[in-house]
mmCIF file of C-alpha atoms in Angstrom:
data_model
loop_
_atom_site.group_PDB
_atom_site.id
_atom_site.type_symbol
_atom_site.label_atom_id
_atom_site.label_comp_id
_atom_site.label_asym_id
_atom_site.label_seq_id
_atom_site.Cartn_x
_atom_site.Cartn_y
_atom_site.Cartn_z
ATOM 1 C CA MET A 28 34.646 -16.743 -15.879
ATOM 2 C CA SER A 29 32.564 -17.775 -18.525
ATOM 3 C CA SER A 30 29.243 -18.235 -18.725
ATOM 4 C CA ALA A 31 29.423 -22.085 -18.760
ATOM 5 C CA THR A 32 30.359 -22.070 -14.767
ATOM 6 C CA PRO A 33 28.141 -24.048 -12.657
ATOM 7 C CA ALA A 34 25.380 -22.023 -10.936
ATOM 8 C CA ALA A 35 25.932 -21.178 -7.548
ATOM 9 C CA ALA A 36 23.621 -21.313 -4.885
ATOM 10 C CA ALA A 37 24.527 -17.721 -3.143
ATOM 11 C CA ASP A 38 26.942 -15.058 -3.983
ATOM 12 C CA GLN A 39 30.577 -16.294 -2.616
ATOM 13 C CA GLY A 40 32.182 -13.125 -3.245
ATOM 14 C CA GLN A 41 33.654 -14.088 -6.526
ATOM 15 C CA VAL A 42 35.306 -11.317 -8.690
ATOM 16 C CA ILE A 43 33.586 -11.070 -12.310
ATOM 17 C CA ALA A 44 36.627 -10.229 -14.586
ATOM 18 C CA PRO A 45 36.268 -8.450 -18.157
ATOM 19 C CA GLY A 46 35.263 -10.814 -20.823
ATOM 20 C CA SER A 47 32.406 -12.055 -18.595
ATOM 21 C CA THR A 48 28.455 -11.337 -19.011
ATOM 22 C CA ILE A 49 26.768 -9.111 -17.160
ATOM 23 C CA GLY A 50 22.549 -9.793 -16.952
ATOM 24 C CA ILE A 51 20.778 -6.746 -16.424
ATOM 25 C CA LEU A 52 17.204 -6.676 -15.452
ATOM 26 C CA GLY A 53 15.182 -3.831 -16.911
ATOM 27 C CA GLY A 54 15.747 -2.384 -20.541
ATOM 28 C CA GLY A 55 15.198 1.329 -19.632
ATOM 29 C CA GLN A 56 17.882 4.034 -20.437
ATOM 30 C CA LEU A 57 19.828 3.341 -17.048
ATOM 31 C CA GLY A 58 20.500 -0.581 -18.898
ATOM 32 C CA ARG A 59 21.697 1.397 -21.825
ATOM 33 C CA MET A 60 24.069 3.743 -20.351
ATOM 34 C CA ALA A 61 25.205 0.945 -18.308
ATOM 35 C CA ALA A 62 25.898 -1.529 -21.013
ATOM 36 C CA MET A 63 27.659 1.214 -22.725
ATOM 37 C CA ALA A 64 30.302 1.757 -19.751
ATOM 38 C CA ALA A 65 30.201 -2.321 -19.596
ATOM 39 C CA ALA A 66 31.504 -2.229 -23.118
ATOM 40 C CA ARG A 67 34.209 0.350 -22.453
ATOM 41 C CA LEU A 68 35.617 -1.962 -19.671
ATOM 42 C CA GLY A 69 35.475 -5.398 -21.956
ATOM 43 C CA PHE A 70 32.224 -6.869 -20.361
ATOM 44 C CA LYS A 71 29.188 -8.526 -22.292
ATOM 45 C CA THR A 72 25.650 -7.301 -21.482
ATOM 46 C CA HIS A 73 22.482 -9.507 -21.785
ATOM 47 C CA ILE A 74 19.353 -7.424 -21.007
ATOM 48 C CA TYR A 75 16.260 -8.973 -19.637
ATOM 49 C CA CYS A 76 12.839 -7.027 -19.999
ATOM 50 C CA PRO A 77 9.249 -7.554 -20.927
ATOM 51 C CA PRO A 78 8.201 -6.358 -24.360
ATOM 52 C CA GLY A 79 8.526 -3.066 -24.624
ATOM 53 C CA ASP A 80 10.649 0.298 -25.986
ATOM 54 C CA ASN A 81 13.399 -0.924 -24.559
ATOM 55 C CA PRO A 82 16.333 1.230 -25.553
ATOM 56 C CA ALA A 83 18.943 -1.067 -23.605
ATOM 57 C CA THR A 84 18.384 -3.723 -25.625
ATOM 58 C CA GLN A 85 19.996 -1.419 -28.731
ATOM 59 C CA VAL A 86 23.201 -1.226 -27.500
ATOM 60 C CA ALA A 87 23.880 -5.053 -25.612
ATOM 61 C CA SER A 88 24.835 -7.972 -26.486
ATOM 62 C CA ALA A 89 22.118 -10.238 -26.243
ATOM 63 C CA ALA A 90 18.074 -9.647 -24.614
ATOM 64 C CA THR A 91 15.797 -11.798 -23.505
ATOM 65 C CA ILE A 92 12.057 -10.330 -24.061
ATOM 66 C CA ALA A 93 9.844 -12.148 -21.892
ATOM 67 C CA PRO A 94 7.610 -11.700 -18.442
ATOM 68 C CA TYR A 95 9.904 -10.961 -15.324
ATOM 69 C CA GLU A 96 7.828 -14.673 -13.631
ATOM 70 C CA ASP A 97 9.062 -16.444 -16.759
ATOM 71 C CA ASP A 98 10.599 -19.287 -14.721
ATOM 72 C CA GLY A 99 11.811 -20.944 -17.902
ATOM 73 C CA ALA A 100 13.014 -17.721 -19.398
ATOM 74 C CA LEU A 101 14.966 -16.589 -16.445
ATOM 75 C CA ALA A 102 16.566 -20.200 -16.367
ATOM 76 C CA ARG A 103 17.708 -19.753 -19.713
ATOM 77 C CA PHE A 104 18.901 -15.940 -19.195
ATOM 78 C CA ALA A 105 21.088 -17.433 -15.846
ATOM 79 C CA GLY A 106 22.351 -19.534 -17.987
ATOM 80 C CA ALA A 107 24.183 -16.932 -20.162
ATOM 81 C CA ILE A 108 25.565 -14.495 -17.670
ATOM 82 C CA ASP A 109 27.870 -14.478 -14.760
ATOM 83 C CA VAL A 110 26.271 -11.918 -12.459
ATOM 84 C CA VAL A 111 23.242 -10.216 -12.212
ATOM 85 C CA THR A 112 22.069 -6.702 -11.450
ATOM 86 C CA PHE A 113 18.957 -4.601 -12.339
ATOM 87 C CA GLU A 114 18.494 -1.317 -13.615
ATOM 88 C CA PHE A 115 15.291 0.078 -11.664
ATOM 89 C CA GLU A 116 13.893 -1.613 -8.490
ATOM 90 C CA ASN A 117 10.344 -2.304 -9.853
ATOM 91 C CA VAL A 118 11.533 -5.805 -10.484
ATOM 92 C CA PRO A 119 9.033 -8.375 -8.411
ATOM 93 C CA SER A 120 11.129 -9.921 -5.572
ATOM 94 C CA ARG A 121 10.497 -13.451 -6.525
ATOM 95 C CA THR A 122 12.394 -12.642 -9.906
ATOM 96 C CA ALA A 123 15.533 -11.495 -8.072
ATOM 97 C CA GLU A 124 15.317 -14.440 -5.632
ATOM 98 C CA THR A 125 15.254 -16.972 -7.948
ATOM 99 C CA LEU A 126 18.197 -16.062 -10.266
ATOM 100 C CA ALA A 127 20.250 -15.144 -6.856
ATOM 101 C CA ARG A 128 19.539 -19.408 -6.295
ATOM 102 C CA LEU A 129 21.490 -19.214 -9.776
ATOM 103 C CA LYS A 130 23.896 -16.467 -10.057
ATOM 104 C CA PRO A 131 25.467 -14.277 -8.176
ATOM 105 C CA THR A 132 23.003 -11.385 -7.327
ATOM 106 C CA ARG A 133 24.124 -7.757 -6.558
ATOM 107 C CA PRO A 134 22.376 -5.981 -5.144
ATOM 108 C CA SER A 135 20.835 -8.514 -3.482
ATOM 109 C CA PRO A 136 17.461 -9.764 -2.913
ATOM 110 C CA ARG A 137 17.308 -8.028 0.142
ATOM 111 C CA VAL A 138 18.122 -4.671 -0.690
ATOM 112 C CA LEU A 139 15.474 -4.946 -3.767
ATOM 113 C CA HIS A 140 12.848 -6.199 -1.447
ATOM 114 C CA ILE A 141 13.642 -3.111 1.105
ATOM 115 C CA CYS A 142 14.097 -0.517 -1.531
ATOM 116 C CA GLN A 143 11.278 -1.126 -3.582
ATOM 117 C CA GLU A 144 8.215 -0.613 -0.764
ATOM 118 C CA ARG A 145 8.352 2.718 1.009
ATOM 119 C CA LEU A 146 7.144 1.039 4.301
ATOM 120 C CA ARG A 147 9.969 -0.875 4.406
ATOM 121 C CA GLU A 148 12.795 1.537 3.256
ATOM 122 C CA LYS A 149 11.183 3.923 5.822
ATOM 123 C CA ASP A 150 11.048 1.350 8.911
ATOM 124 C CA PHE A 151 14.637 0.056 7.632
ATOM 125 C CA LEU A 152 15.892 4.305 7.811
ATOM 126 C CA ALA A 153 14.418 4.296 11.058
ATOM 127 C CA SER A 154 16.217 1.173 12.507
ATOM 128 C CA ILE A 155 19.590 2.442 11.691
ATOM 129 C CA LYS A 156 18.740 5.799 12.881
ATOM 130 C CA VAL A 157 18.709 7.706 9.787
ATOM 131 C CA PRO A 158 16.771 10.715 9.966
ATOM 132 C CA THR A 159 13.669 11.141 7.977
ATOM 133 C CA THR A 160 9.920 12.495 8.099
ATOM 134 C CA ARG A 161 7.352 11.438 10.123
ATOM 135 C CA TYR A 162 5.549 8.838 8.490
ATOM 136 C CA MET A 163 2.507 6.445 9.225
ATOM 137 C CA GLU A 164 1.270 3.481 7.622
ATOM 138 C CA VAL A 165 -2.416 3.933 6.275
ATOM 139 C CA ALA A 166 -3.519 0.136 5.624
ATOM 140 C CA ARG A 167 -6.981 1.320 4.651
ATOM 141 C CA PRO A 168 -9.080 4.473 3.706
ATOM 142 C CA GLU A 169 -10.946 4.410 7.139
ATOM 143 C CA SER A 170 -7.213 4.409 8.588
ATOM 144 C CA LEU A 171 -6.297 7.984 6.840
ATOM 145 C CA GLU A 172 -8.036 10.652 9.093
ATOM 146 C CA ARG A 173 -6.639 9.079 12.316
ATOM 147 C CA ALA A 174 -3.390 9.254 10.684
ATOM 148 C CA LEU A 175 -4.041 12.481 9.485
ATOM 149 C CA ARG A 176 -4.677 13.652 13.193
ATOM 150 C CA GLU A 177 -1.327 12.213 14.385
ATOM 151 C CA ILE A 178 0.824 13.697 11.284
ATOM 152 C CA GLY A 179 -0.941 16.815 10.664
ATOM 153 C CA HIS A 180 -1.459 19.117 7.626
ATOM 154 C CA PRO A 181 -0.307 19.274 4.800
ATOM 155 C CA ALA A 182 1.021 15.716 4.591
ATOM 156 C CA ILE A 183 1.693 13.611 1.727
ATOM 157 C CA LEU A 184 -0.169 10.408 1.145
ATOM 158 C CA LYS A 185 2.233 8.216 -1.066
ATOM 159 C CA SER A 186 1.481 4.488 -2.634
ATOM 160 C CA ALA A 187 3.393 2.345 -0.347
ATOM 161 C CA GLN A 188 4.677 0.386 -3.454
ATOM 162 C CA PHE A 189 5.898 1.010 -7.205
ATOM 163 C CA GLY A 190 6.093 5.077 -7.108
ATOM 164 C CA TYR A 191 8.457 6.991 -9.160
ATOM 165 C CA ASP A 192 8.536 10.481 -10.373
ATOM 166 C CA GLY A 193 5.655 11.502 -8.314
ATOM 167 C CA LYS A 194 3.448 8.682 -9.399
ATOM 168 C CA GLY A 195 1.273 7.916 -6.626
ATOM 169 C CA GLN A 196 1.214 10.303 -4.670
ATOM 170 C CA VAL A 197 -1.288 13.035 -3.511
ATOM 171 C CA ARG A 198 -0.697 16.169 -1.086
ATOM 172 C CA ILE A 199 -3.578 16.399 1.486
ATOM 173 C CA ASP A 200 -4.262 19.725 2.832
ATOM 174 C CA ALA A 201 -6.868 20.782 5.755
ATOM 175 C CA ASP A 202 -9.827 21.350 3.032
ATOM 176 C CA SER A 203 -8.821 18.049 1.044
ATOM 177 C CA LYS A 204 -11.403 15.459 0.388
ATOM 178 C CA LEU A 205 -9.766 12.200 2.256
ATOM 179 C CA GLU A 206 -11.938 9.714 -0.090
ATOM 180 C CA GLU A 207 -10.476 11.868 -3.319
ATOM 181 C CA ALA A 208 -6.868 11.409 -2.223
ATOM 182 C CA TRP A 209 -7.138 7.958 -1.301
ATOM 183 C CA ALA A 210 -8.701 6.888 -4.642
ATOM 184 C CA ARG A 211 -5.926 9.428 -6.369
ATOM 185 C CA MET A 212 -3.226 7.727 -4.396
ATOM 186 C CA GLY A 213 -4.515 4.422 -6.392
ATOM 187 C CA ALA A 214 -2.978 1.482 -4.141
ATOM 188 C CA SER A 215 -4.401 -0.750 -1.606
ATOM 189 C CA ILE A 216 -1.888 0.261 1.314
ATOM 190 C CA GLY A 217 -0.214 3.637 1.749
ATOM 191 C CA ILE A 218 2.097 6.064 3.548
ATOM 192 C CA LEU A 219 1.748 9.108 5.090
ATOM 193 C CA GLU A 220 4.330 11.513 5.271
ATOM 194 C CA ALA A 221 4.756 15.034 7.230
ATOM 195 C CA PHE A 222 5.174 17.698 4.480
ATOM 196 C CA VAL A 223 8.671 19.032 4.793
ATOM 197 C CA ASP A 224 9.140 23.028 4.442
ATOM 198 C CA PHE A 225 12.659 22.270 2.781
ATOM 199 C CA ARG A 226 15.335 24.721 1.125
ATOM 200 C CA LEU A 227 16.490 22.438 -1.379
ATOM 201 C CA GLU A 228 16.590 18.995 -2.483
ATOM 202 C CA ILE A 229 19.695 17.242 -2.683
ATOM 203 C CA SER A 230 21.004 13.713 -3.414
ATOM 204 C CA VAL A 231 24.136 11.293 -3.072
ATOM 205 C CA ILE A 232 25.397 8.517 -4.664
ATOM 206 C CA VAL A 233 27.358 5.519 -3.226
ATOM 207 C CA ALA A 234 29.209 2.679 -4.432
ATOM 208 C CA ARG A 235 29.837 -0.426 -2.347
ATOM 209 C CA THR A 236 32.193 -3.579 -3.343
ATOM 210 C CA LEU A 237 32.978 -7.124 -2.241
ATOM 211 C CA ASP A 238 35.393 -5.927 -0.166
ATOM 212 C CA GLY A 239 33.503 -3.200 1.603
ATOM 213 C CA ASN A 240 35.248 -0.350 0.133
ATOM 214 C CA VAL A 241 32.986 2.562 0.020
ATOM 215 C CA VAL A 242 32.859 5.585 -2.308
ATOM 216 C CA ALA A 243 30.442 8.699 -2.249
ATOM 217 C CA TYR A 244 30.004 11.356 -4.854
ATOM 218 C CA GLU A 245 29.766 14.360 -3.503
ATOM 219 C CA PRO A 246 25.913 16.223 -3.018
ATOM 220 C CA VAL A 247 24.508 17.258 -6.245
ATOM 221 C CA GLU A 248 21.159 19.961 -6.130
ATOM 222 C CA ASN A 249 18.266 18.549 -7.731
ATOM 223 C CA GLN A 250 14.981 20.390 -9.203
ATOM 224 C CA HIS A 251 12.047 19.310 -10.242
ATOM 225 C CA ARG A 252 9.204 19.827 -12.694
ATOM 226 C CA HIS A 253 5.868 18.790 -12.187
ATOM 227 C CA HIS A 254 7.586 15.551 -9.759
ATOM 228 C CA ILE A 255 10.491 14.560 -12.401
ATOM 229 C CA LEU A 256 14.174 15.543 -12.305
ATOM 230 C CA ASP A 257 14.329 18.822 -14.467
ATOM 231 C CA THR A 258 18.045 19.888 -13.733
ATOM 232 C CA THR A 259 20.696 18.621 -11.740
ATOM 233 C CA ILE A 260 23.429 21.408 -10.352
ATOM 234 C CA VAL A 261 27.093 20.380 -9.258
ATOM 235 C CA PRO A 262 28.104 21.145 -6.733
ATOM 236 C CA ALA A 263 24.992 21.397 -4.554
ATOM 237 C CA ARG A 264 24.697 25.081 -3.027
ATOM 238 C CA VAL A 265 24.686 23.757 0.625
ATOM 239 C CA THR A 266 27.264 24.235 3.470
ATOM 240 C CA GLU A 267 30.311 21.957 3.710
ATOM 241 C CA ALA A 268 28.791 20.924 7.116
ATOM 242 C CA VAL A 269 25.532 20.010 5.307
ATOM 243 C CA ALA A 270 27.685 18.379 2.394
ATOM 244 C CA MET A 271 29.786 16.241 5.025
ATOM 245 C CA ARG A 272 26.558 15.196 6.772
ATOM 246 C CA ALA A 273 24.794 13.965 3.459
ATOM 247 C CA GLU A 274 27.650 11.596 2.285
ATOM 248 C CA ALA A 275 28.114 10.185 5.621
ATOM 249 C CA ILE A 276 24.505 9.307 5.766
ATOM 250 C CA GLY A 277 25.307 7.987 2.444
ATOM 251 C CA ARG A 278 27.971 5.845 3.558
ATOM 252 C CA HIS A 279 26.197 4.730 6.665
ATOM 253 C CA ILE A 280 23.279 3.135 4.600
ATOM 254 C CA ALA A 281 25.416 1.217 2.165
ATOM 255 C CA GLU A 282 27.086 -0.101 4.991
ATOM 256 C CA GLU A 283 24.248 -1.224 6.955
ATOM 257 C CA LEU A 284 22.124 -2.628 3.575
ATOM 258 C CA GLY A 285 25.729 -4.569 2.912
ATOM 259 C CA LEU A 286 25.433 -3.564 -0.631
ATOM 260 C CA ILE A 287 27.377 -4.528 -3.468
ATOM 261 C CA GLY A 288 26.665 -2.009 -6.534
ATOM 262 C CA LEU A 289 25.351 1.377 -6.413
ATOM 263 C CA ILE A 290 22.830 3.343 -4.325
ATOM 264 C CA ALA A 291 21.131 6.612 -4.814
ATOM 265 C CA VAL A 292 20.213 8.398 -1.304
ATOM 266 C CA GLU A 293 17.506 11.555 -1.990
ATOM 267 C CA MET A 294 17.588 13.889 0.501
ATOM 268 C CA PHE A 295 15.653 17.081 1.910
ATOM 269 C CA VAL A 296 17.824 20.093 3.029
ATOM 270 C CA THR A 297 15.252 22.067 5.536
ATOM 271 C CA ASN A 298 15.694 25.538 6.250
ATOM 272 C CA ALA A 299 17.226 24.831 9.775
ATOM 273 C CA GLY A 300 20.047 22.744 7.935
ATOM 274 C CA GLU A 301 18.613 19.399 8.836
ATOM 275 C CA VAL A 302 19.192 16.718 6.509
ATOM 276 C CA LEU A 303 16.569 13.999 6.076
ATOM 277 C CA VAL A 304 16.296 11.047 3.951
ATOM 278 C CA ASN A 305 13.416 10.682 1.290
ATOM 279 C CA GLU A 306 13.934 7.924 -0.812
ATOM 280 C CA LEU A 307 16.565 5.162 -1.836
ATOM 281 C CA ALA A 308 17.302 3.666 -5.096
ATOM 282 C CA PRO A 309 19.930 0.534 -5.071
ATOM 283 C CA ARG A 310 20.858 1.571 -8.944
ATOM 284 C CA PRO A 311 22.164 4.034 -11.140
ATOM 285 C CA HIS A 312 20.322 7.395 -10.930
ATOM 286 C CA ASN A 313 19.073 10.181 -12.911
ATOM 287 C CA SER A 314 20.640 12.723 -10.530
ATOM 288 C CA GLY A 315 24.258 11.110 -11.353
ATOM 289 C CA HIS A 316 24.189 11.645 -15.196
ATOM 290 C CA TRP A 317 26.544 14.807 -14.927
ATOM 291 C CA SER A 318 29.075 12.210 -13.726
ATOM 292 C CA ILE A 319 29.687 10.794 -17.691
ATOM 293 C CA ASP A 320 31.069 14.483 -18.614
ATOM 294 C CA GLY A 321 31.762 15.740 -15.482
ATOM 295 C CA CYS A 322 33.661 13.325 -13.388
ATOM 296 C CA VAL A 323 36.970 10.704 -13.661
ATOM 297 C CA THR A 324 34.337 7.941 -13.060
ATOM 298 C CA SER A 325 31.022 7.888 -14.339
ATOM 299 C CA GLN A 326 28.298 6.467 -12.037
ATOM 300 C CA PHE A 327 27.861 3.636 -14.579
ATOM 301 C CA GLU A 328 31.366 2.744 -14.940
ATOM 302 C CA GLN A 329 31.354 3.048 -11.093
ATOM 303 C CA PHE A 330 28.044 0.679 -11.148
ATOM 304 C CA VAL A 331 29.990 -1.959 -13.180
ATOM 305 C CA ARG A 332 33.093 -2.089 -11.095
ATOM 306 C CA ALA A 333 30.938 -2.077 -7.657
ATOM 307 C CA VAL A 334 28.854 -5.004 -9.192
ATOM 308 C CA CYS A 335 31.750 -7.240 -10.648
ATOM 309 C CA GLY A 336 34.007 -6.724 -7.723
ATOM 310 C CA LEU A 337 36.436 -4.413 -9.283
ATOM 311 C CA PRO A 338 38.458 -1.673 -7.663
ATOM 312 C CA LEU A 339 36.392 1.249 -7.587
ATOM 313 C CA GLY A 340 37.010 4.370 -9.452
ATOM 314 C CA SER A 341 37.976 8.281 -7.995
ATOM 315 C CA VAL A 342 34.877 9.771 -7.478
ATOM 316 C CA GLU A 343 36.872 13.055 -8.438
ATOM 317 C CA ARG A 344 34.698 15.871 -10.172
ATOM 318 C CA HIS A 345 36.892 17.784 -12.819
ATOM 319 C CA SER A 346 34.037 20.285 -13.578
ATOM 320 C CA ASP A 347 31.206 21.828 -12.276
ATOM 321 C CA ALA A 348 28.055 21.071 -14.135
ATOM 322 C CA VAL A 349 24.403 21.430 -14.837
ATOM 323 C CA MET A 350 22.309 18.664 -15.944
ATOM 324 C CA LYS A 351 19.089 19.154 -17.684
ATOM 325 C CA ASN A 352 16.852 16.321 -18.719
ATOM 326 C CA LEU A 353 14.698 16.183 -21.760
ATOM 327 C CA LEU A 354 11.174 15.597 -21.352
ATOM 328 C CA GLY A 355 8.753 14.712 -24.345
ATOM 329 C CA ASP A 356 9.134 17.253 -26.607
ATOM 330 C CA ASP A 357 12.361 19.000 -25.293
ATOM 331 C CA VAL A 358 14.510 16.363 -27.369
ATOM 332 C CA LEU A 359 13.274 17.987 -30.612
ATOM 333 C CA ALA A 360 15.796 20.768 -30.038
ATOM 334 C CA TRP A 361 18.613 18.001 -30.368
ATOM 335 C CA LYS A 362 20.102 20.089 -33.379
ATOM 336 C CA GLU A 363 20.214 23.168 -31.743
ATOM 337 C CA ILE A 364 22.136 21.389 -28.283
ATOM 338 C CA LEU A 365 24.596 20.078 -30.958
ATOM 339 C CA ALA A 366 25.263 23.253 -32.137
ATOM 340 C CA GLU A 367 25.959 24.452 -28.427
ATOM 341 C CA PRO A 368 29.672 24.955 -27.958
ATOM 342 C CA GLY A 369 29.954 23.075 -24.574
ATOM 343 C CA ALA A 370 26.824 21.352 -24.457
ATOM 344 C CA LYS A 371 27.272 17.270 -23.922
ATOM 345 C CA LEU A 372 24.268 15.657 -25.630
ATOM 346 C CA HIS A 373 22.838 11.883 -24.903
ATOM 347 C CA LEU A 374 20.054 11.003 -26.562
ATOM 348 C CA TYR A 375 18.355 7.236 -25.020
ATOM 349 C CA GLY A 376 17.132 5.829 -28.510
ATOM 350 C CA LYS A 377 13.659 5.799 -27.304
ATOM 351 C CA ALA A 378 11.155 6.004 -30.460
ATOM 352 C CA GLU A 379 8.969 8.074 -29.340
ATOM 353 C CA PRO A 380 8.259 11.228 -27.114
ATOM 354 C CA ARG A 381 5.616 11.562 -24.849
ATOM 355 C CA PRO A 382 5.034 14.375 -21.733
ATOM 356 C CA GLY A 383 7.367 14.040 -18.859
ATOM 357 C CA ARG A 384 8.809 10.790 -20.689
ATOM 358 C CA LYS A 385 12.856 11.071 -20.373
ATOM 359 C CA MET A 386 14.269 11.209 -23.838
ATOM 360 C CA GLY A 387 17.518 12.051 -23.378
ATOM 361 C CA HIS A 388 19.788 14.547 -21.293
ATOM 362 C CA VAL A 389 22.382 17.370 -21.615
ATOM 363 C CA THR A 390 25.049 18.275 -19.735
ATOM 364 C CA ARG A 391 26.745 21.610 -19.621
ATOM 365 C CA LEU A 392 30.241 21.975 -17.915
ATOM 366 C CA THR A 393 32.027 25.004 -16.532
ATOM 367 C CA ALA A 394 35.872 25.185 -14.818
ATOM 368 C CA LYS A 395 35.611 23.522 -11.272
ATOM 369 C CA ARG A 396 34.890 26.681 -8.523
#
């Protein structure tokens, strides 16, 4: 399929063959690693993103630097590509809907719409009987006290939209000042969630393609520092029953969404062994970076395969792995990491390290247990 193919009004389920161009919304490190995986399969990539330090543009075949609301730039972008996807979910819904009228867009704008707003996401999960912590919408500051009476203390107040890596989240205890909590949350609509006293956090990454075939990577254990993923341990230190339950939940979500692409399902494992879904991310995920070095098929290659309608790859893990994010000045240790036997260093090409900024990651492999 060439970029000159007439625009489709909707995704008709066509396979996108090697040699075609994948359009990626977003210019961050996930887009960078997806573009590198696409190149290995013979695809070209075209990045669309606003101005800024965009490491994906360094490795892509082409780039359009423009606001997501620029209809003219979006039309030109659509004319140069064969399929649209995104590397993060904070893309305006209208942008995805505009492009979906011109070229196949995978995952669909509906999936993006559900997953980019916490209330819609939680309501969707409830509708398909996926367990989550208790939650309530908080539409204005005056509603917070009433919601706390229902949910109890402690609780977590989160912005309904555009939150990640702990942004827009505030813990509320019995002695917290509600006005201050609302101001720190920083949004016009929030969601109040019951605090989960969990044993550990895990995630499952699921791929689903055009023919409905679904594969799931095994659960991994995630450890956070200041609400940002710090370390991923593979395999997760959970029972076989918990692992099977987590994978089944991930598959169920992908199927109910009608997903074409990749989705990461972040979950809590409680002290009682319950598995509660926390958040969804319908694209490659930080907790899947280990798969580049520790798995037959990386999450990024799987992402390309799923979006293009190709057969999905094996998710078999050939090694145990520990993936460590390099946040801010952590990246300054790159020389020592390169000298370490068995360490696999991945740098994202970002210009400036800042506190909490993801500059790269290192994966250390050991023999599979």
